[in-house]
Amino acid sequence: MDFDILDVINEATKEADAFEGHPAADFTIEEKLLYLNGLALVMNADGHIDDTEKEYIRILIKSMNLDESTLDDMVTFAKAPDKDTIQAFFRTFRRRPVAQLFLFDALMMTRRDGKVEDKEKAVVDKIADQLEILKGTQQDIFDLFCHIKNRNWQESALYFSSHLLNPDHFKHLLAYHEVEFDALMTETAEIRSNRLLDIMKSKLVDSLEWGTFACEGTPQKASLITKEPITLLKAIASSISCSIVMPWLQRMLDRGELRVTKETVYLVQEPEEKVLFEFSNSFFKYEQEANAFYLGSLDYAQKSIGSGEILHAFLRYTNLNYLIEQNDLNNLLILTDSIDVAVSNAGHLPTCDGVQVSAITSGHYFANQGHPNAINEIKGDQVEIRYCNHCSGGHGTQSGICDDKDRRFTKITLSEMLTEHGFYLVK
């Protein structure tokens, strides 16, 4: 017989072992069977059940410590699925965090035969939507799938952080490939922090509104200006959406670091608990039976979480609290992809789409008459404001700030500008 003994060994040992530590192993019998029923729907999505797809079901059956005869039941179900079982599947796994794991296994199933049919993709997308997996999370799971498929461990490490996906649902994949989780997390700590910053930055930049910048006589080489002043806290809060925070909240809940009452979520810490947020004042809801957070509407996924305690707790957890603690103008420019702040010249205010913009609101102690004012320059930790408090009517829509003989200046701290007033940014 003409054969290659190496090929025989490879075939005999290929995926012979179960996934050690697959989270589905802890399910009840009913949950295990429903989980497999859901994957059986994917297995026959294109009307053809490939042997490699059945092999993956068999691996999961072994991972769940079920009898291998269960495979025959799943093949039978795949060929003639009944509505009651499908409905039971969605009732069991909808909104549950472990739905992330199901979607990953479903993606694995669609790639078993080496090709992805449009109908397979449509079935997986439909199941993911019915399970109420956020669109951003669906993309994260697909990205993780691609990185693991290509054994790109450093890139995959980002998705093993609880601000994107719950790492407990995917650790078994690393164990299967003999990659040590703690060592990978340590090795990639800085990379993961930088990638989170990149995600925050992209969300913030997408949310900013820009107008056309102009100011006669200034050397600034900019053409765009933000349509409103931006504070550092507002920028950070705007960059962190519900879709980023929810996996982190769930992870904290699973570890016992949060306590949920009917209306309130508490952060459990020493020496005493503190309120993290009230459900009535947030986009989040809680399903007690599943012990899981979910969004009141899927449309809330890209909403900013705001600037309350939940923001500060998230920044502490992800080691990004330095962004606020440093209160640094450079951080604001980096986050917003800006090059500078709008400044005046000797006699003109900056304009946004032809309309003058002032550096300080009219309610400020030295601009309480509504007179125009603008940043003259920034020197160290001081922002020099060119302003007018001597004319009775103000300048309104006129271009001049003050005449050269009666020009007024005052200073305000950079910290106060960053936290209270903000800057019109230009690029």
Coordinates of C-alpha atoms in Angstrom, one line a residue:
M1 CA 0.0 0.0 0.0
D2 CA 1.4 3.4 -1.0
F3 CA 1.0 5.8 1.9
D4 CA 2.9 8.4 3.9
I5 CA 3.1 7.3 7.5
L6 CA 3.4 11.0 8.6
D7 CA 0.1 11.8 6.9
V8 CA -1.5 8.8 8.7
I9 CA -0.2 10.0 12.1
N10 CA -1.4 13.6 11.4
E11 CA -4.8 12.4 10.4
A12 CA -5.2 10.1 13.4
T13 CA -4.2 12.8 15.9
K14 CA -5.9 15.7 14.3
E15 CA -8.2 17.3 16.8
A16 CA -8.4 14.1 18.7
D17 CA -8.7 15.9 22.0
A18 CA -11.6 17.9 23.4
F19 CA -11.3 21.6 24.3
E20 CA -10.1 21.5 27.9
G21 CA -12.0 24.1 29.9
H22 CA -14.6 24.9 27.3
P23 CA -17.2 27.0 29.2
A24 CA -20.1 24.9 27.9
A25 CA -18.8 22.0 30.0
D26 CA -20.4 23.7 33.0
F27 CA -23.8 24.0 31.4
T28 CA -26.8 22.0 32.5
I29 CA -27.6 19.0 30.3
E30 CA -30.5 20.9 28.7
E31 CA -28.3 23.9 28.0
K32 CA -25.6 21.7 26.5
L33 CA -28.1 20.1 24.1
L34 CA -29.6 23.4 23.1
Y35 CA -26.2 24.9 22.5
L36 CA -25.4 22.0 20.1
N37 CA -28.8 22.4 18.5
G38 CA -27.9 26.0 17.7
L39 CA -24.7 24.9 16.1
A40 CA -26.5 22.1 14.2
L41 CA -28.6 24.8 12.5
V42 CA -25.4 26.4 11.3
M43 CA -24.0 23.0 10.3
N44 CA -26.8 22.5 7.8
A45 CA -27.3 26.2 6.8
D46 CA -26.1 25.5 3.2
G47 CA -28.2 22.3 2.9
H48 CA -25.1 20.1 3.1
I49 CA -23.5 18.5 6.2
D50 CA -19.8 18.0 5.7
D51 CA -17.8 15.4 7.7
T52 CA -15.5 18.2 9.0
E53 CA -18.5 20.0 10.4
K54 CA -19.7 16.9 12.2
E55 CA -16.2 16.5 13.5
Y56 CA -16.3 19.9 15.2
I57 CA -19.7 19.0 16.8
R58 CA -18.1 15.8 18.0
I59 CA -15.2 17.7 19.6
L60 CA -17.7 19.9 21.4
I61 CA -19.7 16.9 22.5
K62 CA -16.5 15.4 24.0
S63 CA -15.7 18.8 25.6
M64 CA -19.1 18.8 27.3
N65 CA -18.6 15.2 28.5
L66 CA -21.7 14.0 26.6
D67 CA -22.2 10.6 25.0
E68 CA -20.9 10.6 21.4
S69 CA -24.2 9.2 20.3
T70 CA -25.4 12.8 20.7
L71 CA -23.8 13.5 17.3
D72 CA -26.4 11.4 15.6
D73 CA -29.2 13.4 17.3
M74 CA -27.7 16.7 16.2
V75 CA -27.4 15.5 12.6
T76 CA -31.0 14.4 12.7
F77 CA -32.1 17.8 14.2
A78 CA -30.0 19.7 11.6
K79 CA -31.9 18.0 8.8
A80 CA -35.3 18.6 10.3
P81 CA -35.2 21.3 13.0
D82 CA -38.3 21.9 15.0
K83 CA -39.6 25.4 16.0
D84 CA -40.0 24.6 19.7
T85 CA -36.3 23.7 20.1
I86 CA -35.2 26.7 18.1
Q87 CA -37.3 29.0 20.4
A88 CA -35.9 27.3 23.5
F89 CA -32.4 27.9 22.2
F90 CA -33.0 31.6 21.9
R91 CA -34.8 31.9 25.2
T92 CA -31.8 30.2 26.9
F93 CA -29.0 32.1 25.4
R94 CA -30.4 35.5 24.4
R95 CA -28.6 38.3 26.2
R96 CA -26.4 35.9 28.0
P97 CA -22.7 36.8 27.9
V98 CA -21.9 33.2 26.8
A99 CA -23.6 34.0 23.5
Q100 CA -20.2 35.4 22.5
L101 CA -18.7 31.9 22.8
F102 CA -21.6 30.5 20.7
L103 CA -20.9 33.0 17.9
F104 CA -17.2 32.0 17.9
D105 CA -18.1 28.3 17.6
A106 CA -20.6 29.1 14.9
L107 CA -17.8 30.9 12.9
M108 CA -15.6 27.8 13.4
M109 CA -18.4 25.7 12.0
T110 CA -18.9 27.8 8.8
R111 CA -15.1 27.4 8.0
R112 CA -14.9 23.7 8.5
D113 CA -15.3 22.7 4.9
G114 CA -13.0 25.4 3.6
K115 CA -15.6 27.7 2.1
V116 CA -18.3 30.0 3.4
E117 CA -21.6 30.1 1.6
D118 CA -23.7 33.2 1.6
K119 CA -26.6 31.3 3.2
E120 CA -24.3 30.1 6.1
K121 CA -23.2 33.7 6.7
A122 CA -26.9 34.9 6.7
V123 CA -27.9 32.2 9.2
V124 CA -25.0 33.1 11.6
D125 CA -25.8 36.8 11.3
K126 CA -29.5 36.1 12.0
I127 CA -28.7 34.0 15.0
A128 CA -26.3 36.6 16.4
D129 CA -28.9 39.4 16.0
Q130 CA -31.6 37.2 17.7
L131 CA -29.2 36.6 20.6
E132 CA -28.8 40.4 20.8
I133 CA -25.1 40.3 20.4
L134 CA -24.0 43.9 19.7
K135 CA -22.8 44.6 16.2
G136 CA -19.5 45.8 17.6
T137 CA -19.1 42.6 19.6
Q138 CA -19.9 40.5 16.6
Q139 CA -17.0 42.2 14.8
D140 CA -14.7 41.7 17.7
I141 CA -15.5 38.0 17.8
F142 CA -14.8 37.7 14.1
D143 CA -11.5 39.6 14.5
L144 CA -10.5 37.3 17.3
F145 CA -11.5 34.3 15.2
C146 CA -9.2 35.5 12.4
H147 CA -6.3 36.1 14.7
I148 CA -6.6 32.7 16.4
K149 CA -7.0 31.0 13.0
N150 CA -3.8 32.6 11.9
R151 CA -2.1 32.0 15.3
N152 CA -1.5 35.7 15.7
W153 CA -1.4 35.6 19.5
Q154 CA -0.3 39.2 20.2
E155 CA -3.1 40.6 18.1
S156 CA -5.6 38.2 19.7
A157 CA -4.5 39.3 23.2
L158 CA -6.5 42.6 22.8
Y159 CA -9.7 40.6 22.6
F160 CA -8.9 38.7 25.8
S161 CA -9.3 41.9 27.7
S162 CA -12.7 42.3 29.4
H163 CA -13.3 45.7 27.8
L164 CA -14.0 44.0 24.5
L165 CA -14.8 40.3 25.2
N166 CA -15.1 38.2 28.4
P167 CA -11.7 36.4 28.5
D168 CA -13.2 33.5 30.4
H169 CA -15.2 32.5 27.4
F170 CA -12.1 32.1 25.2
K171 CA -9.2 31.0 27.4
H172 CA -9.8 27.4 26.3
L173 CA -8.7 28.4 22.8
L174 CA -5.3 29.4 24.1
A175 CA -5.0 26.2 26.2
Y176 CA -5.8 24.2 23.1
H177 CA -3.0 25.8 21.2
E178 CA -0.7 25.5 24.3
V179 CA -0.4 29.3 24.8
E180 CA -0.2 30.4 28.4
F181 CA -2.8 33.0 29.2
D182 CA -1.1 34.9 32.1
A183 CA 2.2 35.1 30.2
L184 CA 0.5 36.4 27.1
M185 CA -1.4 39.0 29.1
T186 CA 1.8 40.2 30.8
E187 CA 3.7 40.3 27.5
T188 CA 1.0 42.3 25.7
A189 CA -0.1 44.7 28.5
E190 CA 1.3 47.8 26.8
I191 CA 0.1 46.7 23.4
R192 CA -3.5 46.2 24.7
S193 CA -3.5 49.6 26.4
N194 CA -2.4 51.3 23.2
R195 CA -5.0 49.4 21.2
L196 CA -7.7 50.5 23.6
L197 CA -6.5 54.1 23.2
D198 CA -6.7 53.6 19.4
I199 CA -10.3 52.4 19.7
M200 CA -11.2 55.3 22.0
K201 CA -9.6 57.8 19.6
S202 CA -11.4 56.4 16.5
K203 CA -14.8 56.6 18.3
L204 CA -14.1 60.2 19.5
V205 CA -12.8 61.5 16.1
D206 CA -15.9 60.0 14.4
S207 CA -18.2 61.9 16.9
L208 CA -16.6 65.3 16.6
E209 CA -18.3 67.9 14.3
W210 CA -15.9 70.2 12.4
G211 CA -16.5 73.5 10.6
T212 CA -14.3 75.7 8.4
F213 CA -11.6 77.6 10.4
A214 CA -10.4 81.1 9.6
C215 CA -8.7 83.9 11.5
E216 CA -7.0 86.7 9.5
G217 CA -3.3 87.3 10.2
T218 CA -2.7 84.1 12.3
P219 CA 0.1 81.8 11.3
Q220 CA -1.9 78.6 12.1
K221 CA -2.0 76.3 9.1
A222 CA -5.4 74.8 9.8
S223 CA -8.6 74.6 7.8
L224 CA -11.0 72.9 10.3
I225 CA -12.2 73.9 13.7
T226 CA -14.4 72.0 16.2
K227 CA -18.0 73.4 16.3
E228 CA -17.9 73.5 20.1
P229 CA -15.1 73.8 22.7
I230 CA -13.8 70.4 23.9
T231 CA -12.8 69.6 27.4
L232 CA -10.5 66.7 28.2
L233 CA -13.2 65.0 30.3
K234 CA -15.8 65.4 27.6
A235 CA -13.4 64.0 25.0
I236 CA -12.6 60.9 27.1
A237 CA -16.3 60.3 28.0
S238 CA -17.3 60.7 24.4
S239 CA -14.8 58.1 23.3
I240 CA -16.0 55.3 25.6
S241 CA -19.3 53.8 24.4
C242 CA -21.7 51.4 26.0
S243 CA -20.4 48.7 23.6
I244 CA -16.9 49.0 25.2
V245 CA -18.1 49.2 28.8
M246 CA -20.7 46.4 28.8
P247 CA -18.3 43.4 28.6
W248 CA -16.2 45.1 31.4
L249 CA -19.3 45.4 33.5
Q250 CA -20.3 41.8 33.0
R251 CA -16.7 40.6 33.8
M252 CA -16.8 42.6 37.0
L253 CA -20.2 41.1 37.9
D254 CA -19.0 37.6 37.2
R255 CA -16.1 38.1 39.5
G256 CA -18.3 39.4 42.3
E257 CA -16.8 42.9 42.1
L258 CA -20.3 44.4 41.4
R259 CA -23.5 44.0 43.4
V260 CA -26.9 44.6 41.7
T261 CA -30.1 45.6 43.5
K262 CA -33.4 46.3 41.8
E263 CA -32.4 49.8 40.7
T264 CA -28.7 50.2 41.6
V265 CA -25.3 48.8 40.7
Y266 CA -22.7 48.9 43.5
L267 CA -19.0 48.7 43.2
V268 CA -17.9 46.2 45.9
Q269 CA -14.6 47.5 47.4
E270 CA -12.9 48.1 50.7
P271 CA -13.6 49.8 53.0
E272 CA -17.1 50.2 51.8
E273 CA -19.3 49.8 48.7
K274 CA -20.1 52.8 46.4
V275 CA -22.8 53.4 43.9
L276 CA -21.5 52.8 40.4
F277 CA -24.7 53.8 38.6
E278 CA -28.5 53.8 38.7
F279 CA -30.4 51.8 36.0
S280 CA -32.8 54.7 35.7
N281 CA -29.9 57.0 34.7
S282 CA -28.1 54.7 32.3
F283 CA -28.5 52.8 29.1
F284 CA -28.0 49.5 30.9
K285 CA -30.5 46.9 32.1
Y286 CA -30.1 43.7 34.1
E287 CA -31.7 40.3 33.7
Q288 CA -31.7 38.6 37.1
E289 CA -32.2 35.0 36.0
A290 CA -29.2 35.1 33.7
N291 CA -27.2 37.4 36.0
A292 CA -26.4 39.5 32.9
F293 CA -26.3 43.1 31.8
Y294 CA -27.9 44.1 28.5
L295 CA -28.7 47.4 26.7
G296 CA -32.2 48.8 27.0
S297 CA -32.0 49.2 23.2
L298 CA -29.4 47.9 20.7
D299 CA -29.3 51.5 19.4
Y300 CA -27.6 52.5 22.6
A301 CA -24.4 50.6 21.7
Q302 CA -22.5 53.6 20.4
K303 CA -23.8 56.0 23.0
S304 CA -21.3 57.6 25.3
I305 CA -21.5 56.4 28.9
G306 CA -21.1 60.0 30.2
S307 CA -18.7 61.3 32.8
G308 CA -19.9 59.8 36.0
E309 CA -18.4 57.2 38.4
I310 CA -18.7 54.4 35.7
L311 CA -16.2 56.3 33.5
H312 CA -13.7 56.8 36.3
A313 CA -14.0 53.1 37.4
F314 CA -13.4 51.9 33.8
L315 CA -10.4 54.2 33.4
R316 CA -8.9 52.9 36.7
Y317 CA -9.5 49.3 35.7
T318 CA -7.8 49.7 32.3
N319 CA -5.0 51.9 33.7
L320 CA -6.0 54.8 31.6
N321 CA -6.9 57.1 34.5
Y322 CA -3.6 59.0 33.8
L323 CA -5.5 60.7 30.9
I324 CA -7.5 62.7 33.5
E325 CA -4.9 62.8 36.2
Q326 CA -2.3 64.4 34.0
N327 CA -4.9 66.9 32.6
D328 CA -2.6 67.4 29.7
L329 CA -3.4 69.4 26.6
N330 CA -1.2 67.1 24.5
N331 CA -3.5 64.1 25.5
L332 CA -6.5 66.1 24.3
L333 CA -4.9 66.8 20.9
I334 CA -3.8 63.2 20.5
L335 CA -7.3 61.8 21.4
T336 CA -9.1 64.2 19.0
D337 CA -6.5 64.0 16.2
S338 CA -6.0 67.8 16.3
I339 CA -2.9 69.8 15.7
D340 CA -3.6 72.9 17.9
V341 CA -6.2 75.2 19.5
A342 CA -7.8 78.2 17.9
V343 CA -6.0 81.5 18.7
S344 CA -6.8 85.1 17.8
N345 CA -4.6 87.7 16.2
A346 CA -4.3 91.3 17.4
G347 CA -7.7 92.3 16.2
H348 CA -9.8 89.3 15.1
L349 CA -11.6 86.3 16.6
P350 CA -11.3 82.9 15.1
T351 CA -14.4 81.9 13.1
C352 CA -16.2 78.6 12.5
D353 CA -18.1 78.6 9.2
G354 CA -17.8 82.4 9.3
V355 CA -19.2 82.8 12.8
Q356 CA -17.0 84.1 15.6
V357 CA -16.1 81.8 18.4
S358 CA -15.0 82.9 21.9
A359 CA -12.6 81.1 24.2
I360 CA -14.6 81.8 27.4
T361 CA -18.3 81.6 27.9
S362 CA -20.1 84.8 28.7
G363 CA -20.8 83.5 32.3
H364 CA -17.1 83.7 33.2
Y365 CA -16.1 86.2 35.8
F366 CA -14.1 88.3 33.4
A367 CA -16.4 87.9 30.4
N368 CA -19.8 88.3 32.1
Q369 CA -21.1 91.0 29.8
G370 CA -21.0 88.8 26.8
H371 CA -18.0 90.6 25.3
P372 CA -15.9 88.6 22.8
N373 CA -12.6 87.1 23.9
A374 CA -10.1 84.7 22.4
I375 CA -6.9 82.9 23.3
N376 CA -3.9 85.0 22.6
E377 CA -1.3 82.4 23.4
I378 CA -0.5 79.5 25.8
K379 CA 2.6 80.0 28.0
G380 CA 3.4 77.0 30.2
D381 CA 0.5 76.4 32.5
Q382 CA -1.2 79.7 31.7
V383 CA -3.6 80.6 28.9
E384 CA -3.5 84.3 28.0
I385 CA -6.9 85.6 27.0
R386 CA -7.4 88.7 24.9
Y387 CA -10.7 90.2 26.0
C388 CA -12.7 93.4 26.2
N389 CA -14.6 94.7 29.2
H390 CA -14.5 98.4 28.5
C391 CA -17.0 99.0 25.8
S392 CA -20.7 99.3 26.7
G393 CA -22.2 97.4 23.8
G394 CA -19.7 94.7 23.1
H395 CA -18.6 93.8 19.6
G396 CA -21.3 91.3 18.8
T397 CA -20.7 90.1 15.3
Q398 CA -18.0 92.7 14.6
S399 CA -14.5 91.4 13.8
G400 CA -12.4 93.6 16.1
I401 CA -11.7 92.5 19.6
C402 CA -10.3 95.7 21.1
D403 CA -8.5 98.6 19.6
D404 CA -4.7 98.6 20.0
K405 CA -4.8 101.5 22.5
D406 CA -7.1 99.7 25.0
R407 CA -6.2 96.1 24.6
R408 CA -6.9 93.9 27.7
F409 CA -5.3 90.7 28.7
T410 CA -5.9 88.3 31.5
K411 CA -4.6 84.8 32.3
I412 CA -6.4 81.6 33.2
T413 CA -4.8 78.3 34.2
L414 CA -4.4 75.6 31.6
S415 CA -6.1 73.1 34.0
E416 CA -9.2 75.3 34.3
M417 CA -9.4 75.6 30.5
L418 CA -9.1 71.8 30.1
T419 CA -11.7 71.0 32.7
E420 CA -14.2 73.9 32.7
H421 CA -14.2 75.7 29.4
G422 CA -12.4 73.6 26.8
F423 CA -10.7 74.5 23.6
Y424 CA -11.8 75.0 20.1
L425 CA -9.5 72.6 18.3
V426 CA -8.1 73.0 14.8
K427 CA -6.5 70.7 12.3

